[in-house]
mmCIF file of C-alpha atoms and ligand atoms in Angstrom:
data_model
loop_
_atom_site.group_PDB
_atom_site.id
_atom_site.type_symbol
_atom_site.label_atom_id
_atom_site.label_comp_id
_atom_site.label_asym_id
_atom_site.label_seq_id
_atom_site.Cartn_x
_atom_site.Cartn_y
_atom_site.Cartn_z
ATOM 1 C CA MET A 29 55.632 -12.880 26.918
ATOM 2 C CA LEU A 30 52.528 -13.228 25.706
ATOM 3 C CA LYS A 31 49.499 -10.613 26.791
ATOM 4 C CA LEU A 32 46.539 -12.493 28.103
ATOM 5 C CA GLU A 33 43.935 -10.568 26.725
ATOM 6 C CA ASP A 34 40.817 -12.239 25.066
ATOM 7 C CA SER A 35 40.122 -9.426 22.138
ATOM 8 C CA TYR A 36 36.952 -9.716 19.964
ATOM 9 C CA ILE A 37 38.855 -10.749 17.376
ATOM 10 C CA HIS A 38 40.103 -14.155 19.587
ATOM 11 C CA LYS A 39 36.066 -14.704 20.670
ATOM 12 C CA GLY A 40 35.346 -14.763 16.963
ATOM 13 C CA GLN A 41 37.860 -16.878 15.556
ATOM 14 C CA ARG A 42 36.580 -19.215 18.955
ATOM 15 C CA LYS A 43 33.311 -19.027 17.986
ATOM 16 C CA SER A 44 34.136 -20.283 14.149
ATOM 17 C CA LEU A 45 35.947 -23.131 15.815
ATOM 18 C CA ILE A 46 32.947 -23.896 18.115
ATOM 19 C CA ASP A 47 30.635 -23.965 14.800
ATOM 20 C CA LEU A 48 33.517 -26.309 13.352
ATOM 21 C CA LEU A 49 32.696 -28.463 16.054
ATOM 22 C CA LYS A 50 29.144 -28.613 15.452
ATOM 23 C CA ARG A 51 29.460 -29.501 12.053
ATOM 24 C CA LYS A 52 32.363 -32.476 13.078
ATOM 25 C CA GLY A 53 29.550 -33.709 15.247
ATOM 26 C CA ILE A 54 30.013 -32.398 18.620
ATOM 27 C CA THR A 55 26.669 -31.910 20.209
ATOM 28 C CA ASP A 56 27.637 -31.633 24.163
ATOM 29 C CA PRO A 57 26.109 -27.845 25.172
ATOM 30 C CA ALA A 58 28.583 -28.041 28.221
ATOM 31 C CA VAL A 59 31.749 -29.203 26.779
ATOM 32 C CA LEU A 60 30.856 -26.339 23.452
ATOM 33 C CA ASP A 61 30.055 -23.625 25.765
ATOM 34 C CA ALA A 62 33.327 -24.226 28.257
ATOM 35 C CA MET A 63 35.555 -24.240 25.056
ATOM 36 C CA ASN A 64 33.582 -21.195 23.920
ATOM 37 C CA THR A 65 34.518 -19.727 26.991
ATOM 38 C CA LEU A 66 38.166 -20.634 27.783
ATOM 39 C CA PRO A 67 40.548 -18.608 25.533
ATOM 40 C CA ARG A 68 42.755 -21.637 23.640
ATOM 41 C CA HIS A 69 45.217 -18.965 22.676
ATOM 42 C CA PHE A 70 46.109 -18.330 26.079
ATOM 43 C CA PHE A 71 48.130 -21.935 26.188
ATOM 44 C CA PHE A 72 50.325 -21.034 23.054
ATOM 45 C CA ASP A 73 53.922 -19.477 23.138
ATOM 46 C CA SER A 74 53.504 -15.898 21.419
ATOM 47 C CA ALA A 75 55.234 -16.910 18.209
ATOM 48 C CA LEU A 76 51.921 -19.355 17.259
ATOM 49 C CA ALA A 77 49.301 -17.790 19.212
ATOM 50 C CA SER A 78 47.595 -16.771 15.972
ATOM 51 C CA HIS A 79 47.480 -20.553 15.287
ATOM 52 C CA ALA A 80 45.347 -21.516 18.192
ATOM 53 C CA TYR A 81 41.861 -21.300 16.574
ATOM 54 C CA GLU A 82 43.264 -23.522 14.145
ATOM 55 C CA ASP A 83 41.459 -27.487 14.806
ATOM 56 C CA LYS A 84 45.368 -28.434 14.805
ATOM 57 C CA ALA A 85 47.531 -29.906 17.677
ATOM 58 C CA PHE A 86 50.431 -27.692 18.219
ATOM 59 C CA PRO A 87 53.863 -27.764 20.336
ATOM 60 C CA ILE A 88 54.118 -26.734 23.679
ATOM 61 C CA GLY A 89 58.002 -27.178 24.254
ATOM 62 C CA GLU A 90 59.296 -30.322 25.716
ATOM 63 C CA GLY A 91 58.705 -32.544 22.899
ATOM 64 C CA GLN A 92 54.906 -32.483 23.764
ATOM 65 C CA THR A 93 51.632 -31.137 22.305
ATOM 66 C CA ILE A 94 48.393 -29.269 22.928
ATOM 67 C CA SER A 95 45.610 -31.655 21.907
ATOM 68 C CA GLN A 96 43.277 -30.561 18.780
ATOM 69 C CA PRO A 97 40.464 -29.167 19.560
ATOM 70 C CA TYR A 98 38.354 -31.578 18.043
ATOM 71 C CA THR A 99 40.177 -34.468 19.978
ATOM 72 C CA VAL A 100 39.637 -32.128 23.376
ATOM 73 C CA ALA A 101 35.673 -32.092 22.153
ATOM 74 C CA PHE A 102 35.602 -35.524 21.476
ATOM 75 C CA GLN A 103 37.342 -37.021 24.570
ATOM 76 C CA THR A 104 35.465 -34.723 26.740
ATOM 77 C CA SER A 105 31.888 -35.483 25.432
ATOM 78 C CA LEU A 106 32.691 -39.314 25.551
ATOM 79 C CA LEU A 107 33.350 -38.685 29.652
ATOM 80 C CA ASP A 108 29.982 -37.094 30.117
ATOM 81 C CA ILE A 109 31.034 -34.992 32.827
ATOM 82 C CA SER A 110 28.519 -34.062 35.485
ATOM 83 C CA PRO A 111 29.646 -30.730 37.978
ATOM 84 C CA GLY A 112 30.857 -31.980 41.355
ATOM 85 C CA GLU A 113 32.536 -35.069 39.698
ATOM 86 C CA LYS A 114 36.329 -36.166 40.709
ATOM 87 C CA VAL A 115 37.958 -36.889 37.539
ATOM 88 C CA LEU A 116 41.766 -37.624 36.798
ATOM 89 C CA GLU A 117 43.792 -36.641 33.751
ATOM 90 C CA ILE A 118 46.711 -38.317 32.853
ATOM 91 C CA GLY A 119 49.214 -35.934 30.658
ATOM 92 C CA THR A 120 48.279 -32.076 31.970
ATOM 93 C CA GLY A 121 50.814 -30.824 28.937
ATOM 94 C CA SER A 122 49.210 -27.624 28.537
ATOM 95 C CA GLY A 123 46.544 -27.067 31.232
ATOM 96 C CA TYR A 124 43.853 -26.807 28.295
ATOM 97 C CA GLN A 125 42.062 -29.978 28.617
ATOM 98 C CA ALA A 126 42.638 -29.656 32.280
ATOM 99 C CA GLY A 127 40.744 -25.994 32.276
ATOM 100 C CA ILE A 128 37.725 -27.061 30.308
ATOM 101 C CA LEU A 129 37.192 -30.016 32.445
ATOM 102 C CA TYR A 130 37.219 -27.322 35.527
ATOM 103 C CA LEU A 131 35.221 -24.887 33.775
ATOM 104 C CA MET A 132 32.332 -27.706 33.523
ATOM 105 C CA GLY A 133 32.726 -28.285 37.447
ATOM 106 C CA ALA A 134 34.672 -31.019 37.818
ATOM 107 C CA GLN A 135 37.105 -31.536 40.876
ATOM 108 C CA VAL A 136 40.819 -32.097 38.651
ATOM 109 C CA HIS A 137 43.550 -33.814 39.290
ATOM 110 C CA SER A 138 46.120 -33.730 36.736
ATOM 111 C CA ILE A 139 48.936 -35.710 36.267
ATOM 112 C CA GLU A 140 52.221 -34.643 33.978
ATOM 113 C CA TYR A 141 55.404 -36.669 33.841
ATOM 114 C CA ASN A 142 57.982 -33.995 32.275
ATOM 115 C CA GLN A 143 58.800 -31.870 35.303
ATOM 116 C CA LYS A 144 59.254 -28.555 33.506
ATOM 117 C CA LEU A 145 55.469 -28.923 32.068
ATOM 118 C CA TYR A 146 54.290 -29.658 35.419
ATOM 119 C CA GLU A 147 55.937 -26.514 37.024
ATOM 120 C CA THR A 148 55.149 -23.869 33.886
ATOM 121 C CA THR A 149 51.769 -25.475 34.054
ATOM 122 C CA LYS A 150 50.871 -25.287 37.453
ATOM 123 C CA LYS A 151 51.768 -21.883 37.845
ATOM 124 C CA PHE A 152 50.271 -21.058 34.903
ATOM 125 C CA LEU A 153 47.017 -22.233 35.573
ATOM 126 C CA SER A 154 47.139 -20.883 38.767
ATOM 127 C CA LYS A 155 47.543 -17.404 37.038
ATOM 128 C CA LEU A 156 44.635 -18.071 34.960
ATOM 129 C CA GLY A 157 42.366 -18.784 38.478
ATOM 130 C CA ILE A 158 41.466 -22.511 37.360
ATOM 131 C CA ARG A 159 41.893 -24.665 40.487
ATOM 132 C CA ILE A 160 43.254 -28.172 40.197
ATOM 133 C CA LYS A 161 45.241 -30.650 41.885
ATOM 134 C CA HIS A 162 48.373 -30.570 39.903
ATOM 135 C CA TYR A 163 51.156 -34.036 40.325
ATOM 136 C CA CYS A 164 54.494 -34.930 39.034
ATOM 137 C CA GLY A 165 54.994 -38.501 38.212
ATOM 138 C CA ASP A 166 54.111 -41.309 36.542
ATOM 139 C CA GLY A 167 50.386 -41.073 35.393
ATOM 140 C CA SER A 168 50.026 -45.249 33.671
ATOM 141 C CA LEU A 169 49.936 -45.765 36.928
ATOM 142 C CA GLY A 170 47.137 -43.434 38.482
ATOM 143 C CA LEU A 171 46.301 -41.890 41.646
ATOM 144 C CA PRO A 172 46.315 -44.701 44.232
ATOM 145 C CA ASP A 173 45.898 -42.512 47.357
ATOM 146 C CA LYS A 174 43.423 -39.795 45.560
ATOM 147 C CA ALA A 175 40.932 -43.512 44.193
ATOM 148 C CA PRO A 176 38.136 -43.836 42.855
ATOM 149 C CA PHE A 177 37.744 -41.110 40.256
ATOM 150 C CA ASP A 178 34.423 -40.886 38.728
ATOM 151 C CA LYS A 179 35.838 -40.422 35.396
ATOM 152 C CA ILE A 180 39.453 -40.504 33.981
ATOM 153 C CA ILE A 181 40.822 -39.106 30.802
ATOM 154 C CA VAL A 182 44.623 -40.344 29.326
ATOM 155 C CA THR A 183 45.913 -37.600 26.892
ATOM 156 C CA ALA A 184 48.512 -39.771 25.442
ATOM 157 C CA GLY A 185 48.481 -42.735 23.267
ATOM 158 C CA ALA A 186 49.072 -45.809 25.260
ATOM 159 C CA PRO A 187 50.005 -49.466 23.985
ATOM 160 C CA VAL A 188 47.540 -51.023 26.242
ATOM 161 C CA VAL A 189 44.404 -50.080 29.354
ATOM 162 C CA PRO A 190 46.746 -49.755 32.396
ATOM 163 C CA LYS A 191 45.128 -51.996 34.950
ATOM 164 C CA ALA A 192 45.573 -49.644 37.941
ATOM 165 C CA LEU A 193 43.345 -46.708 35.831
ATOM 166 C CA LEU A 194 40.636 -49.269 36.223
ATOM 167 C CA HIS A 195 41.242 -50.294 39.536
ATOM 168 C CA GLN A 196 40.960 -46.715 40.431
ATOM 169 C CA LEU A 197 37.715 -45.963 38.715
ATOM 170 C CA ALA A 198 34.633 -45.719 40.990
ATOM 171 C CA VAL A 199 31.653 -47.944 39.957
ATOM 172 C CA ASN A 200 29.620 -46.615 37.285
ATOM 173 C CA GLY A 201 32.670 -44.648 36.123
ATOM 174 C CA LYS A 202 34.385 -43.889 32.831
ATOM 175 C CA LEU A 203 37.758 -43.959 31.775
ATOM 176 C CA VAL A 204 38.388 -42.185 28.060
ATOM 177 C CA ILE A 205 41.821 -43.145 26.700
ATOM 178 C CA PRO A 206 43.594 -43.537 22.929
ATOM 179 C CA VAL A 207 45.197 -47.219 22.991
ATOM 180 C CA GLY A 208 47.228 -48.396 20.008
ATOM 181 C CA ASP A 209 50.667 -48.431 18.558
ATOM 182 C CA ARG A 210 53.216 -45.501 18.469
ATOM 183 C CA THR A 211 51.459 -43.603 15.829
ATOM 184 C CA THR A 212 47.926 -44.464 15.580
ATOM 185 C CA GLN A 213 45.351 -44.872 18.751
ATOM 186 C CA LYS A 214 41.917 -46.046 19.006
ATOM 187 C CA MET A 215 39.587 -43.880 21.572
ATOM 188 C CA MET A 216 38.384 -46.306 24.011
ATOM 189 C CA ARG A 217 35.386 -45.957 26.210
ATOM 190 C CA LEU A 218 35.597 -48.317 29.081
ATOM 191 C CA THR A 219 33.122 -48.000 31.655
ATOM 192 C CA LYS A 220 33.120 -50.152 35.093
ATOM 193 C CA LYS A 221 29.080 -51.157 35.235
ATOM 194 C CA SER A 222 30.240 -53.272 38.348
ATOM 195 C CA PRO A 223 33.850 -54.200 39.436
ATOM 196 C CA LYS A 224 34.369 -57.373 37.430
ATOM 197 C CA ASN A 225 31.949 -56.014 34.689
ATOM 198 C CA ILE A 226 33.586 -53.240 31.964
ATOM 199 C CA LEU A 227 31.616 -52.335 29.083
ATOM 200 C CA GLN A 228 33.921 -51.378 26.459
ATOM 201 C CA GLU A 229 33.517 -49.376 23.645
ATOM 202 C CA SER A 230 36.099 -47.730 20.499
ATOM 203 C CA PHE A 231 35.410 -45.106 18.413
ATOM 204 C CA ASP A 232 37.683 -43.237 15.751
ATOM 205 C CA ASN A 233 41.485 -43.412 15.554
ATOM 206 C CA PHE A 234 43.482 -40.639 16.684
ATOM 207 C CA SER A 235 47.387 -39.612 16.790
ATOM 208 C CA PHE A 236 48.513 -38.652 20.081
ATOM 209 C CA VAL A 237 52.226 -38.525 21.765
ATOM 210 C CA PRO A 238 53.182 -41.602 23.853
ATOM 211 C CA LEU A 239 51.992 -42.401 26.951
ATOM 212 C CA LEU A 240 55.379 -42.987 29.206
ATOM 213 C CA GLY A 241 56.258 -45.037 32.282
ATOM 214 C CA GLU A 242 55.345 -48.452 33.562
ATOM 215 C CA GLU A 243 52.343 -49.504 31.698
ATOM 216 C CA GLY A 244 53.000 -47.231 28.437
ATOM 217 C CA TRP A 245 56.122 -46.993 26.503
ATOM 218 C CA ASN A 246 59.676 -47.761 27.485
ATOM 219 C CA LYS A 247 61.182 -43.850 26.600
ATOM 220 C CA ALA A 248 64.313 -45.824 25.673
ATOM 221 C CA ASP A 249 62.142 -47.879 22.736
ATOM 222 C CA LEU A 250 60.648 -44.931 21.345
HETATM 223 N N1 SAM B 23 46.013 -32.762 28.006
HETATM 224 C C1 SAM B 23 47.205 -32.070 27.148
HETATM 225 C C2 SAM B 23 47.087 -30.126 26.961
HETATM 226 O O1 SAM B 23 45.679 -30.378 27.265
HETATM 227 O O2 SAM B 23 47.395 -29.529 26.509
HETATM 228 C C3 SAM B 23 47.965 -32.395 26.109
HETATM 229 C C4 SAM B 23 48.788 -33.515 26.318
HETATM 230 S S1 SAM B 23 49.962 -33.741 25.472
HETATM 231 C C5 SAM B 23 49.197 -34.584 23.949
HETATM 232 C C6 SAM B 23 50.293 -35.638 26.328
HETATM 233 C C7 SAM B 23 51.092 -35.135 28.068
HETATM 234 O O3 SAM B 23 51.124 -36.085 27.994
HETATM 235 C C8 SAM B 23 52.205 -34.885 27.469
HETATM 236 O O4 SAM B 23 52.434 -33.380 28.111
HETATM 237 C C9 SAM B 23 53.719 -35.527 28.140
HETATM 238 O O5 SAM B 23 54.596 -35.390 28.691
HETATM 239 C C10 SAM B 23 52.273 -36.436 29.187
HETATM 240 N N2 SAM B 23 52.993 -37.678 29.768
HETATM 241 C C11 SAM B 23 53.241 -38.878 28.944
HETATM 242 N N3 SAM B 23 53.244 -39.773 29.401
HETATM 243 C C12 SAM B 23 52.945 -39.663 30.556
HETATM 244 C C13 SAM B 23 52.543 -40.325 32.106
HETATM 245 N N4 SAM B 23 52.838 -41.826 32.285
HETATM 246 N N5 SAM B 23 52.458 -39.481 33.107
HETATM 247 C C14 SAM B 23 51.882 -38.698 33.056
HETATM 248 N N6 SAM B 23 51.974 -37.572 31.890
HETATM 249 C C15 SAM B 23 52.113 -38.389 30.645
#
């Protein structure tokens, strides 16, 4: 069992990671502050905790990963979060990304497909005092009952932009989603200028685990 202790060594490692993110071009002070505050090693299995402040993705069980810190910083910066905004995250995973959004003052709704990860992460975030709404299900369909959302972030690689997510975005809302094949995806940001006018921007390539579900990949084809 991992002891939840945030030592001065961890704090120093976290500060070095933040400096690295700045050198890689992350400038949003709110993103950097949240990532400097939330101990990433809490989200690791004790056997891997010494790697928590490397800029790498790591396994979290169930064949899934905690995203690379640069990826979390990049996606969160693209979302351009203001406190109080209602944000939908697809792919709760370890809960780290949700924790960053929570610390930035967002009202976070996060949905995870894998039942075991959903249960473990829900308990864990509550233990850390990170209060978000958890759902278990196919996030490629969004959460129609809770829409509209000011921001939507997808943390798994999608074959296409799910129509349901665009539909559930508020006017002036932003959807940040990696779209591509099973190994490489382009980071996309879609801004809903009006119900029929969507501004689409594309950024660098990333490599995510696949988004499963109705508007994602079919598990049997992977
Ligand atoms: N945001 C996570 C974090 O901070 O640890 C990292 C997410 S991991 C890269 C991708 C997650 O998306 C996995 O936990 C996976 O089970 C989940 N996932 C895949 N398809 C999904 C779907 N259709 N709906 C919800 N979650 C999905």
